[in-house]
Amino acid sequence: MVDTNYLIIGSGVAGLTFAIKIADRFPNKKVTIVTKSNADESNTKYAQGGIAIVTDETQDSYQKHIEDTLICGDGLCDSDVVKMVITEGPKRLNELIEWGAKFDTITKGNFDLGKEGGHSENRVVHHKDQTGYEIERAILEQVNQKANITVLDYHFALDLIAANKQCFGAYVLNQKTKEIITFLSDYTLLATGGIGHIYGHTTNPVIATGDGIAMAFRAKATIEDMEFIQFHPTALHEDSISSKFLISEAVRGFGAHLRTKNANRFMLDYDERAELASRDIVSQSIDLELKKSGDDCVYLDCTHLDLAAFVKHFPMIYDRCKKNGIDIARDWIPVIPAQHYLCGGIVVDKNGKTDIKNLFACGECSRTGLHGANRLASNSLLEALVYADKIYNYLAEVSFENKLEYSSISEWDLALKAIVKPEYLATFKSKFQLLMRQNAGIVRYDTDLLKAKEQLVQWQIELEIICKNYQITTELFELLNMITVGNLIVQQSIERKENRGGFVKYEYSNKI
Ligand code: FAD
Ligand code: SIN
């Protein structure tokens, strides 16, 4: 057994910023970060557009950002949370800058502010089209300088050690030695990010398998709003079903137009904001256009834009298109909606506390009430930064008298067992992802959801039996977690009665 004061599961923006703060505040306490891949591998690293923050109150206002967030969330945001998160933006941005993150400016001290769907003003602070990469670089560098933080990469958290709604730490698989370590911690933070690979067709990297949500569910934490899956309208269309390269919404903010293959600028028919309507509206409109035409994709037309300025703002996107044989000065970029973000997750209060004692959640795996039925673009990094700070402030005040007694914690049973064949798991995963794409996508139908539920319940039982009888591996547990989260998405989609924001459900008789 290994003792630590703070166990952080995940090394994206949520986990790392909390780690930096708590390690500084308590230099004599042990902070341990476990993460299942390279330390920098995360959704954070791939964030392109930037962070939505009101930086210039002569051009913009908190009130406008609050209203944009509430409109986007379609009546389901918690307005106190929205106000709290948005008004704290500038402080959290200054911290990132102090930690060494660099953001694009026009003149000294004046940020080059991008625009994205649903925003009434230019307010997205960014580092070219690689904002997440820059943030992850800077905060990981800070973490690596702290003597009381240990980062354990290739360590996969299997399950929380929890009983009677209390959390004592987690069981963690060292993916290199195959050892399962029992971490006992005073406080545990789930910062495990998104769920994209439940769909396969996603902008998320392969680490996004919903592990934290599944672990919290098994520990009986409350999980809500799982039906609110955000599909990004413009992932680069390629033949494979796997992680998709994102064409940032900031490209539409820069003036790009969406067209069908016949050059119709169709978004004008759906919303007066056209390409800059909120993400749910643009994705649903593309979905409808593709169903009408039978085409595989729509196109993003950048041919009328200033090429030199485009390359300066979006060097990574420009290069990636070029690699795919797309010359953006002449060719349209083929794009298609793909799963991008989960608005729901583990329910937390304004201090990031779950309803399990001493268990906290932060970032994309949490459900704070900020996003409601649909997240406003670039509000996610902001949410993670603000809540990491909230959890830090809360834990800086509580003393260790909260420490729980761990009387009878057993080690994970390490009896030698057979390994499930990788091909079996790969086929199982593909079947599951297809079921999610077909039955729980942008537009859902009641009968499809009910059928999917029946299948998922069976698969869940099958996987649980396999987990008991075979050797535990990352791939096996990821699949179990994905099916658990898939079940939650489908169940909560069945339960939701009205269509809101990113959630659209019809009766089967209306199926196109
Ligand atoms: P992540 O950054 O995903 O980190 C999760 C961490 O948990 C990873 O280190 C992972 O390896 C680890 N982990 C997961 N499960 C386990 C386990 N079982 N054991 C151990 N470790 C585990 N948002 C914006 O606000 N602005 C943007 O411009 C923007 N652009 C985006 C572009 C792309 C392509 C994508 C995919 C997302 C974008 N988002 C953007 C969303 C935003 O990046 C994420 O929501 C945010 O970074 C999530 O941060 P996080 O710390 O919660 O999770
Ligand atoms: C993008 O750059 O389009 C992604 C922004 C986000 O997900 O907030």
Coordinates of C-alpha atoms and ligand atoms in Angstrom, one line a residue:
M1 CA 0.0 0.0 0.0
V2 CA 1.2 3.5 -0.8
D3 CA 0.2 6.5 1.3
T4 CA -0.3 10.0 -0.2
N5 CA -2.1 13.1 1.0
Y6 CA -3.6 14.0 -2.4
L7 CA -4.2 11.5 -5.2
I8 CA -4.9 13.1 -8.5
I9 CA -6.1 10.9 -11.4
G10 CA -5.4 12.6 -14.7
S11 CA -2.8 15.1 -16.0
G12 CA -4.7 17.5 -18.2
V13 CA -5.4 21.1 -17.3
A14 CA -7.7 20.2 -14.3
G15 CA -5.4 17.8 -12.6
L16 CA -2.2 19.7 -13.1
T17 CA -3.4 23.1 -12.1
F18 CA -4.9 21.7 -8.9
A19 CA -1.6 19.9 -8.2
I20 CA 0.5 23.0 -8.6
K21 CA -1.6 25.0 -6.2
I22 CA -2.0 22.4 -3.4
A23 CA 1.7 21.4 -3.6
D24 CA 2.7 25.1 -3.2
R25 CA 0.3 25.6 -0.2
F26 CA 1.4 22.4 1.6
P27 CA 5.1 21.8 0.8
N28 CA 5.2 19.0 3.4
K29 CA 2.3 17.0 2.0
K30 CA 2.6 14.4 -0.7
V31 CA 0.8 15.0 -4.0
T32 CA 0.7 12.0 -6.4
I33 CA -0.6 12.3 -10.0
V34 CA -1.4 9.0 -11.8
T35 CA -2.0 9.2 -15.5
K36 CA -2.5 6.4 -18.0
S37 CA -0.3 7.5 -20.9
N38 CA 2.5 10.1 -21.4
A39 CA 2.1 12.8 -18.8
D40 CA 1.0 15.3 -21.4
E41 CA -1.5 13.1 -23.3
S42 CA -4.9 14.6 -22.7
N43 CA -7.8 16.4 -24.4
T44 CA -6.2 19.5 -23.1
K45 CA -3.1 19.1 -25.3
Y46 CA -5.3 19.2 -28.4
A47 CA -7.4 22.3 -27.6
Q48 CA -7.2 24.7 -30.5
G49 CA -9.6 27.7 -30.3
G50 CA -8.6 28.9 -26.8
I51 CA -10.1 30.2 -23.5
A52 CA -13.2 32.4 -23.5
I53 CA -12.4 35.3 -21.1
V54 CA -13.5 38.9 -20.9
T55 CA -10.2 40.7 -21.0
D56 CA -11.3 44.1 -22.3
E57 CA -14.3 45.6 -20.6
T58 CA -14.4 48.5 -23.0
Q59 CA -15.3 46.2 -25.9
D60 CA -16.9 43.3 -24.0
S61 CA -18.6 42.7 -20.6
Y62 CA -19.0 39.8 -18.1
Q63 CA -22.8 40.2 -18.6
K64 CA -22.5 39.5 -22.4
H65 CA -20.4 36.4 -21.8
I66 CA -22.8 35.2 -19.1
E67 CA -25.8 35.8 -21.4
D68 CA -24.1 33.9 -24.3
T69 CA -23.3 31.0 -22.0
L70 CA -26.9 30.9 -20.7
I71 CA -28.4 31.1 -24.2
C72 CA -26.1 28.3 -25.4
G73 CA -27.0 26.1 -22.4
D74 CA -30.7 26.4 -23.5
G75 CA -32.2 27.1 -20.1
L76 CA -30.4 24.4 -18.2
C77 CA -27.3 26.2 -16.9
D78 CA -26.9 27.0 -13.2
S79 CA -26.8 30.8 -13.4
D80 CA -24.8 31.3 -10.2
V81 CA -22.2 28.9 -11.5
V82 CA -22.1 30.7 -14.8
K83 CA -21.5 34.0 -13.1
M84 CA -18.8 32.6 -10.8
V85 CA -16.9 30.9 -13.6
I86 CA -17.0 33.8 -16.0
T87 CA -16.0 36.6 -13.5
E88 CA -13.0 34.6 -12.3
G89 CA -11.6 34.2 -15.9
P90 CA -9.1 37.0 -15.8
K91 CA -7.5 35.9 -12.5
R92 CA -7.1 32.3 -13.8
L93 CA -5.6 33.6 -17.1
N94 CA -3.1 35.7 -15.2
E95 CA -2.0 32.6 -13.3
L96 CA -1.4 30.7 -16.5
I97 CA 0.7 33.6 -17.8
E98 CA 2.7 33.7 -14.5
W99 CA 3.3 29.9 -15.0
G100 CA 4.8 30.7 -18.4
A101 CA 2.0 30.1 -20.9
K102 CA 2.1 32.4 -23.9
F103 CA -0.9 33.8 -25.6
D104 CA -1.1 35.8 -28.9
T105 CA -1.3 39.6 -28.6
I106 CA -1.9 42.4 -31.2
T107 CA 0.0 45.0 -29.2
K108 CA 1.7 44.7 -25.9
G109 CA -0.8 43.6 -23.3
N110 CA -3.7 43.5 -25.8
F111 CA -4.7 39.9 -26.6
D112 CA -5.5 38.9 -30.2
L113 CA -9.1 37.8 -29.5
G114 CA -10.7 35.1 -31.6
K115 CA -14.4 34.5 -32.1
E116 CA -16.3 31.2 -32.0
G117 CA -19.9 30.0 -32.4
G118 CA -22.5 31.5 -29.9
H119 CA -20.2 34.3 -28.8
S120 CA -21.5 37.8 -29.3
E121 CA -18.0 39.3 -29.1
N122 CA -14.4 38.4 -29.9
R123 CA -13.2 37.0 -26.5
V124 CA -11.2 33.9 -27.1
V125 CA -7.6 34.2 -25.9
H126 CA -5.4 31.7 -27.8
H127 CA -1.9 30.6 -28.8
K128 CA -2.2 30.3 -32.6
D129 CA -4.3 27.1 -33.1
Q130 CA -2.4 25.2 -30.4
T131 CA -3.6 26.8 -27.2
G132 CA -4.0 23.5 -25.3
Y133 CA -0.5 22.3 -26.3
E134 CA 1.0 25.6 -24.9
I135 CA -1.0 25.4 -21.7
E136 CA -0.1 21.7 -21.1
R137 CA 3.5 22.5 -21.7
A138 CA 3.6 25.4 -19.3
I139 CA 1.8 23.7 -16.4
L140 CA 3.6 20.4 -16.8
E141 CA 6.9 22.3 -16.5
Q142 CA 5.6 23.8 -13.2
V143 CA 4.6 20.4 -11.9
N144 CA 7.9 18.9 -12.7
Q145 CA 9.6 21.6 -10.6
K146 CA 7.7 20.8 -7.4
A147 CA 9.6 18.5 -5.0
N148 CA 6.4 17.2 -3.3
I149 CA 4.6 16.2 -6.6
T150 CA 5.2 12.7 -8.0
V151 CA 3.9 12.1 -11.5
L152 CA 3.4 8.4 -12.3
D153 CA 2.8 8.0 -16.1
Y154 CA 1.5 4.8 -17.6
H155 CA -0.5 4.2 -14.3
F156 CA -4.1 3.4 -15.0
A157 CA -6.6 4.0 -12.2
L158 CA -8.9 0.9 -12.1
D159 CA -11.3 1.8 -9.3
L160 CA -11.8 4.0 -6.3
I161 CA -11.4 2.6 -2.9
A162 CA -14.8 3.6 -1.6
A163 CA -17.4 2.4 0.9
N164 CA -20.4 4.0 2.5
K165 CA -20.0 7.1 0.4
Q166 CA -16.5 7.7 1.5
C167 CA -13.4 7.6 -0.6
F168 CA -10.0 6.3 0.7
G169 CA -7.9 6.3 -2.5
A170 CA -7.7 4.1 -5.6
Y171 CA -6.4 0.9 -7.1
V172 CA -4.0 1.7 -9.8
L173 CA -2.4 -0.6 -12.4
N174 CA 1.2 0.1 -13.3
Q175 CA 0.9 -0.6 -17.0
K176 CA 4.6 -1.4 -17.4
T177 CA 5.1 -3.8 -14.5
K178 CA 1.5 -5.0 -14.3
E179 CA 1.5 -4.5 -10.6
I180 CA -1.8 -3.2 -9.0
I181 CA -1.0 -0.6 -6.4
T182 CA -3.3 0.3 -3.5
F183 CA -3.0 4.1 -3.1
L184 CA -4.4 5.4 0.2
S185 CA -5.1 9.1 0.1
D186 CA -6.7 11.7 2.3
Y187 CA -8.2 13.4 -0.7
T188 CA -8.8 12.0 -4.2
L189 CA -9.4 14.1 -7.3
L190 CA -10.9 12.7 -10.5
A191 CA -9.6 14.7 -13.4
T192 CA -9.9 12.0 -16.1
G193 CA -11.4 14.1 -18.9
G194 CA -13.7 13.1 -21.7
I195 CA -15.5 10.1 -23.3
G196 CA -14.9 10.5 -27.1
H197 CA -13.9 6.9 -27.7
I198 CA -17.3 5.7 -26.7
Y199 CA -18.2 6.8 -30.2
G200 CA -14.9 6.2 -31.9
H201 CA -15.7 9.0 -34.3
T202 CA -14.4 11.8 -32.2
T203 CA -12.0 14.7 -31.9
N204 CA -10.7 13.3 -28.7
P205 CA -7.4 11.3 -28.3
V206 CA -7.6 7.6 -27.4
I207 CA -7.3 8.2 -23.7
A208 CA -10.8 9.6 -23.6
T209 CA -12.8 6.6 -22.4
G210 CA -14.8 7.9 -19.5
D211 CA -12.9 6.1 -16.8
G212 CA -13.4 8.6 -14.0
I213 CA -17.2 8.7 -14.6
A214 CA -17.4 4.9 -14.5
M215 CA -15.3 4.7 -11.4
A216 CA -17.4 7.4 -9.7
F217 CA -20.6 5.6 -10.7
R218 CA -19.4 2.3 -9.2
A219 CA -18.6 4.2 -6.0
K220 CA -22.3 5.4 -6.1
A221 CA -21.6 9.1 -6.9
T222 CA -24.4 11.0 -8.6
I223 CA -23.9 11.3 -12.4
E224 CA -26.1 13.7 -14.4
D225 CA -26.7 15.2 -17.8
M226 CA -25.0 12.4 -19.7
E227 CA -27.4 12.8 -22.6
F228 CA -25.8 16.2 -23.4
I229 CA -23.1 15.0 -25.8
Q230 CA -21.5 17.8 -27.8
F231 CA -20.7 17.1 -31.4
H232 CA -18.3 19.5 -33.0
P233 CA -19.5 20.5 -36.5
T234 CA -16.1 20.5 -38.3
A235 CA -13.9 17.6 -37.8
L236 CA -11.7 16.9 -40.9
H237 CA -13.5 14.2 -43.0
E238 CA -11.2 11.2 -43.6
D239 CA -12.1 7.6 -44.3
S240 CA -11.0 6.0 -40.9
I241 CA -13.2 5.7 -37.8
S242 CA -10.8 6.9 -35.1
S243 CA -9.7 10.2 -33.6
K244 CA -10.4 13.0 -36.0
F245 CA -8.4 16.1 -36.6
L246 CA -10.3 19.2 -35.6
I247 CA -10.8 22.2 -37.8
S248 CA -11.3 24.8 -35.1
E249 CA -14.5 26.8 -34.8
A250 CA -12.2 29.8 -34.8
V251 CA -11.7 29.2 -38.5
R252 CA -15.4 30.0 -38.9
G253 CA -14.9 32.9 -36.5
F254 CA -12.2 34.1 -39.0
G255 CA -14.8 34.1 -41.8
A256 CA -14.9 30.6 -43.3
H257 CA -18.2 29.5 -44.9
L258 CA -19.9 26.1 -44.7
R259 CA -21.1 24.8 -48.1
T260 CA -22.7 21.7 -49.5
K261 CA -20.9 20.1 -52.5
N262 CA -23.2 22.2 -54.7
A263 CA -21.8 25.4 -53.1
N264 CA -25.0 26.1 -51.1
R265 CA -24.1 28.2 -48.0
F266 CA -26.8 26.3 -46.1
M267 CA -26.3 27.7 -42.6
L268 CA -28.1 30.9 -43.8
D269 CA -31.3 28.9 -44.0
Y270 CA -31.0 27.7 -40.4
D271 CA -29.9 30.5 -38.2
E272 CA -29.3 34.3 -38.6
R273 CA -25.8 33.8 -37.1
A274 CA -25.1 31.3 -39.9
E275 CA -21.8 29.6 -39.4
L276 CA -21.4 31.2 -36.0
A277 CA -24.6 29.8 -34.5
S278 CA -23.9 27.6 -31.4
R279 CA -22.3 24.2 -32.0
D280 CA -25.5 22.2 -31.4
I281 CA -27.4 24.2 -34.1
V282 CA -24.6 23.9 -36.7
S283 CA -24.0 20.2 -36.1
Q284 CA -27.8 19.4 -36.3
S285 CA -28.1 21.4 -39.5
I286 CA -25.1 19.6 -41.1
D287 CA -26.7 16.3 -40.0
L288 CA -29.9 17.2 -41.7
E289 CA -28.2 18.4 -44.9
L290 CA -26.2 15.1 -45.1
K291 CA -29.4 13.0 -44.5
K292 CA -31.2 15.0 -47.3
S293 CA -28.3 14.7 -49.8
G294 CA -26.8 11.3 -48.9
D295 CA -23.4 12.9 -49.1
D296 CA -20.5 11.9 -46.8
C297 CA -19.5 15.4 -45.7
V298 CA -20.0 19.1 -46.2
Y299 CA -17.2 21.7 -46.9
L300 CA -15.5 24.6 -45.2
D301 CA -14.7 27.3 -47.7
C302 CA -11.7 29.4 -46.8
T303 CA -10.8 30.5 -50.4
H304 CA -12.0 34.1 -49.9
L305 CA -9.9 34.6 -46.8
D306 CA -6.5 36.4 -46.5
L307 CA -4.1 33.5 -46.9
A308 CA -1.1 35.0 -45.1
A309 CA -3.3 35.9 -42.1
F310 CA -4.9 32.5 -42.1
V311 CA -1.5 30.8 -42.0
K312 CA -0.3 33.0 -39.1
H313 CA -3.4 32.2 -37.1
F314 CA -3.9 28.6 -37.9
P315 CA -0.5 27.1 -38.9
M316 CA -1.3 23.6 -37.6
I317 CA -4.6 23.4 -39.5
Y318 CA -3.0 24.8 -42.7
D319 CA -0.2 22.2 -42.5
R320 CA -2.5 19.3 -41.8
C321 CA -4.7 20.3 -44.8
K322 CA -1.7 20.6 -47.0
K323 CA -0.6 17.1 -45.9
N324 CA -4.0 15.8 -46.9
G325 CA -3.6 17.4 -50.4
I326 CA -5.9 20.3 -49.5
D327 CA -4.7 23.8 -50.6
I328 CA -7.0 26.0 -48.6
A329 CA -6.4 28.9 -51.0
R330 CA -8.2 26.9 -53.7
D331 CA -9.8 23.8 -52.2
W332 CA -12.7 23.5 -49.7
I333 CA -12.0 21.4 -46.6
P334 CA -14.2 18.3 -46.3
V335 CA -15.7 18.3 -42.8
I336 CA -18.2 16.3 -40.7
P337 CA -19.5 16.5 -37.2
A338 CA -17.8 14.3 -34.6
Q339 CA -18.2 13.7 -30.9
H340 CA -16.2 16.4 -29.1
Y341 CA -17.2 17.0 -25.5
L342 CA -19.4 15.7 -22.6
C343 CA -21.5 18.4 -20.9
G344 CA -22.6 16.2 -18.1
G345 CA -20.6 13.9 -15.7
I346 CA -19.9 13.6 -12.0
V347 CA -22.1 16.0 -10.1
V348 CA -20.1 18.5 -8.0
D349 CA -20.9 21.5 -5.9
K350 CA -19.3 24.9 -6.2
N351 CA -16.2 23.6 -4.3
G352 CA -15.8 20.7 -6.8
K353 CA -17.0 18.2 -4.1
T354 CA -18.9 15.1 -5.2
D355 CA -21.4 13.4 -3.0
I356 CA -18.7 10.9 -1.9
K357 CA -16.8 12.2 1.1
N358 CA -13.2 13.3 0.3
L359 CA -13.8 12.7 -3.5
F360 CA -13.6 15.7 -5.8
A361 CA -14.0 15.9 -9.6
C362 CA -12.8 18.6 -12.0
G363 CA -12.7 19.4 -15.7
E364 CA -14.5 17.5 -18.4
C365 CA -15.5 14.5 -16.2
S366 CA -17.4 16.7 -13.8
R367 CA -20.9 18.3 -14.1
T368 CA -20.8 21.7 -12.5
G369 CA -23.9 23.3 -14.0
L370 CA -21.9 25.7 -16.2
H371 CA -22.9 24.1 -19.6
G372 CA -26.5 23.1 -19.2
A373 CA -27.7 21.4 -22.5
N374 CA -24.8 22.6 -24.6
R375 CA -21.3 24.1 -23.8
L376 CA -20.4 27.5 -25.2
A377 CA -17.2 27.2 -27.3
S378 CA -13.9 27.7 -25.3
N379 CA -15.7 27.6 -21.9
S380 CA -14.2 24.2 -21.0
L381 CA -10.6 25.1 -20.3
L382 CA -12.0 28.1 -18.3
E383 CA -14.2 25.8 -16.2
A384 CA -11.4 23.4 -15.4
L385 CA -9.1 26.3 -14.3
V386 CA -11.8 27.9 -12.1
Y387 CA -12.8 24.7 -10.4
A388 CA -9.2 23.5 -9.8
D389 CA -8.9 26.8 -7.9
K390 CA -12.2 26.3 -6.1
I391 CA -11.1 22.8 -4.9
Y392 CA -7.7 24.1 -3.9
N393 CA -9.3 26.9 -1.9
Y394 CA -11.6 24.6 -0.2
L395 CA -8.9 22.1 0.7
A396 CA -6.5 24.8 1.8
E397 CA -9.0 25.7 4.5
V398 CA -10.1 22.2 5.7
S399 CA -7.6 20.6 8.0
F400 CA -6.6 16.9 8.1
E401 CA -9.0 16.3 10.9
N402 CA -11.3 15.2 8.1
K403 CA -9.0 12.2 7.6
L404 CA -10.9 9.0 7.3
E405 CA -9.9 5.8 9.1
Y406 CA -9.0 3.1 6.7
S407 CA -9.6 0.0 8.8
S408 CA -10.1 -2.9 6.5
I409 CA -8.8 -2.1 3.1
S410 CA -7.7 -5.1 1.1
E411 CA -5.2 -5.3 -1.7
W412 CA -6.5 -6.1 -5.2
D413 CA -6.6 -9.9 -5.8
L414 CA -3.6 -10.6 -7.9
A415 CA -4.1 -14.3 -8.6
L416 CA -2.7 -15.2 -12.0
K417 CA -5.4 -15.5 -14.6
A418 CA -5.7 -15.9 -18.3
I419 CA -5.5 -12.8 -20.6
V420 CA -8.5 -12.0 -22.8
K421 CA -7.4 -12.1 -26.5
P422 CA -6.8 -8.6 -27.8
E423 CA -8.7 -9.4 -31.0
Y424 CA -11.8 -10.3 -29.0
L425 CA -11.7 -6.9 -27.1
A426 CA -11.0 -5.0 -30.3
T427 CA -14.0 -6.5 -32.1
F428 CA -16.2 -6.0 -29.0
K429 CA -15.1 -2.3 -28.8
S430 CA -15.9 -1.7 -32.5
K431 CA -19.4 -3.3 -32.1
F432 CA -20.0 -1.1 -29.1
Q433 CA -18.9 2.1 -30.8
L434 CA -21.0 1.4 -33.8
L435 CA -24.1 0.9 -31.6
M436 CA -23.4 4.2 -29.9
R437 CA -23.0 6.1 -33.2
Q438 CA -26.1 4.5 -34.7
N439 CA -28.4 4.9 -31.6
A440 CA -27.1 7.8 -29.5
G441 CA -25.7 10.3 -32.0
I442 CA -26.7 13.9 -32.9
V443 CA -30.4 12.9 -33.4
R444 CA -31.8 10.0 -31.4
Y445 CA -35.0 8.0 -31.7
D446 CA -36.9 6.5 -28.8
T447 CA -37.1 2.9 -30.1
D448 CA -33.4 2.9 -31.0
L449 CA -32.5 4.0 -27.5
L450 CA -34.6 1.3 -26.0
K451 CA -33.0 -1.4 -28.2
A452 CA -29.5 0.0 -27.4
K453 CA -30.3 -0.1 -23.7
E454 CA -31.2 -3.8 -23.9
Q455 CA -27.9 -4.7 -25.7
L456 CA -25.8 -2.5 -23.4
V457 CA -27.2 -4.1 -20.2
Q458 CA -26.3 -7.5 -21.6
W459 CA -22.8 -6.4 -22.6
Q460 CA -22.3 -4.8 -19.2
I461 CA -23.0 -8.2 -17.5
E462 CA -20.8 -10.0 -19.9
L463 CA -17.9 -7.6 -19.3
E464 CA -18.3 -7.7 -15.5
I465 CA -18.0 -11.5 -15.6
I466 CA -14.9 -11.3 -17.9
C467 CA -13.3 -8.8 -15.5
K468 CA -13.8 -11.2 -12.5
N469 CA -12.3 -14.2 -14.3
Y470 CA -9.5 -12.8 -16.5
Q471 CA -6.4 -10.8 -15.9
I472 CA -7.0 -7.1 -15.6
T473 CA -5.6 -5.1 -18.4
T474 CA -6.0 -1.4 -19.4
E475 CA -7.9 -2.4 -22.6
L476 CA -10.4 -4.6 -20.7
F477 CA -11.1 -2.0 -18.0
E478 CA -11.4 0.8 -20.6
L479 CA -14.1 -1.3 -22.4
L480 CA -15.9 -2.0 -19.2
N481 CA -15.8 1.7 -18.4
M482 CA -17.0 2.8 -21.9
I483 CA -19.9 0.4 -21.7
T484 CA -20.8 1.7 -18.2
V485 CA -20.8 5.3 -19.6
G486 CA -22.6 4.3 -22.7
N487 CA -25.3 2.8 -20.5
L488 CA -25.6 6.1 -18.6
I489 CA -25.8 8.1 -21.9
V490 CA -28.5 5.9 -23.3
Q491 CA -30.5 5.6 -20.0
Q492 CA -30.5 9.4 -19.4
S493 CA -31.4 10.0 -23.1
I494 CA -34.4 7.7 -22.5
E495 CA -35.4 9.6 -19.4
R496 CA -35.1 13.1 -20.8
K497 CA -38.5 14.2 -22.0
E498 CA -37.9 17.5 -23.9
N499 CA -35.3 18.4 -26.5
R500 CA -32.8 21.0 -25.4
G501 CA -29.6 22.3 -26.8
G502 CA -27.5 19.4 -27.9
F503 CA -30.2 16.8 -27.1
V504 CA -32.6 15.9 -29.9
K505 CA -34.9 12.9 -29.6
Y506 CA -37.9 11.9 -31.8
E507 CA -40.3 9.1 -32.1
Y508 CA -39.1 6.3 -34.3
S509 CA -41.9 7.0 -36.9
N510 CA -40.2 10.3 -37.7
K511 CA -36.9 8.6 -38.7
I512 CA -35.4 9.9 -41.9
Ligands
FAD1 P1 -8.0 15.9 -20.1 O1 -7.2 17.1 -20.5 O2 -8.6 15.1 -21.1 O3 -7.1 15.1 -19.1 C1 -7.5 13.8 -18.6 C2 -6.4 13.1 -18.1 O4 -6.8 11.9 -17.4 C3 -5.4 12.5 -19.1 O5 -4.1 12.8 -18.6 C4 -5.7 11.1 -19.2 O6 -4.6 10.3 -19.6 C5 -6.0 10.8 -17.7 N1 -6.8 9.6 -17.4 C6 -8.0 9.3 -17.9 N2 -8.4 8.1 -17.4 C7 -7.5 7.7 -16.5 C8 -7.3 6.6 -15.7 N3 -8.2 5.6 -15.7 N4 -6.2 6.4 -15.0 C9 -5.2 7.4 -15.1 N5 -5.3 8.5 -15.8 C10 -6.4 8.6 -16.6 N6 -11.9 23.5 -24.8 C11 -11.8 24.8 -24.7 O7 -12.2 25.5 -23.7 N7 -11.2 25.5 -25.7 C12 -10.7 24.9 -26.8 O8 -10.2 25.5 -27.7 C13 -10.9 23.5 -26.9 N8 -10.5 22.8 -28.0 C14 -10.6 21.5 -28.1 C15 -10.0 20.8 -29.1 C16 -10.0 19.4 -29.2 C17 -9.5 18.7 -30.3 C18 -10.5 18.7 -28.0 C19 -10.5 17.2 -28.0 C20 -11.1 19.4 -27.0 C21 -11.1 20.8 -27.0 N9 -11.6 21.5 -25.9 C22 -11.5 22.8 -25.8 C23 -12.1 20.8 -24.7 C24 -11.0 20.8 -23.6 O9 -9.8 20.6 -24.2 C25 -11.2 19.7 -22.6 O10 -12.5 19.6 -22.2 C26 -10.3 19.9 -21.4 O11 -9.0 20.1 -21.8 C27 -10.4 18.8 -20.4 O12 -9.4 18.9 -19.5 P2 -9.3 17.8 -18.3 O13 -8.2 18.1 -17.5 O14 -10.7 17.7 -17.7 O15 -9.1 16.4 -19.1
SIN2 C1 -12.4 24.6 -31.4 O1 -11.3 25.2 -31.4 O2 -13.3 24.6 -32.3 C2 -12.7 23.9 -30.1 C3 -13.2 24.9 -29.1 C4 -13.9 24.2 -27.9 O3 -14.1 23.0 -28.0 O4 -14.2 24.9 -27.0

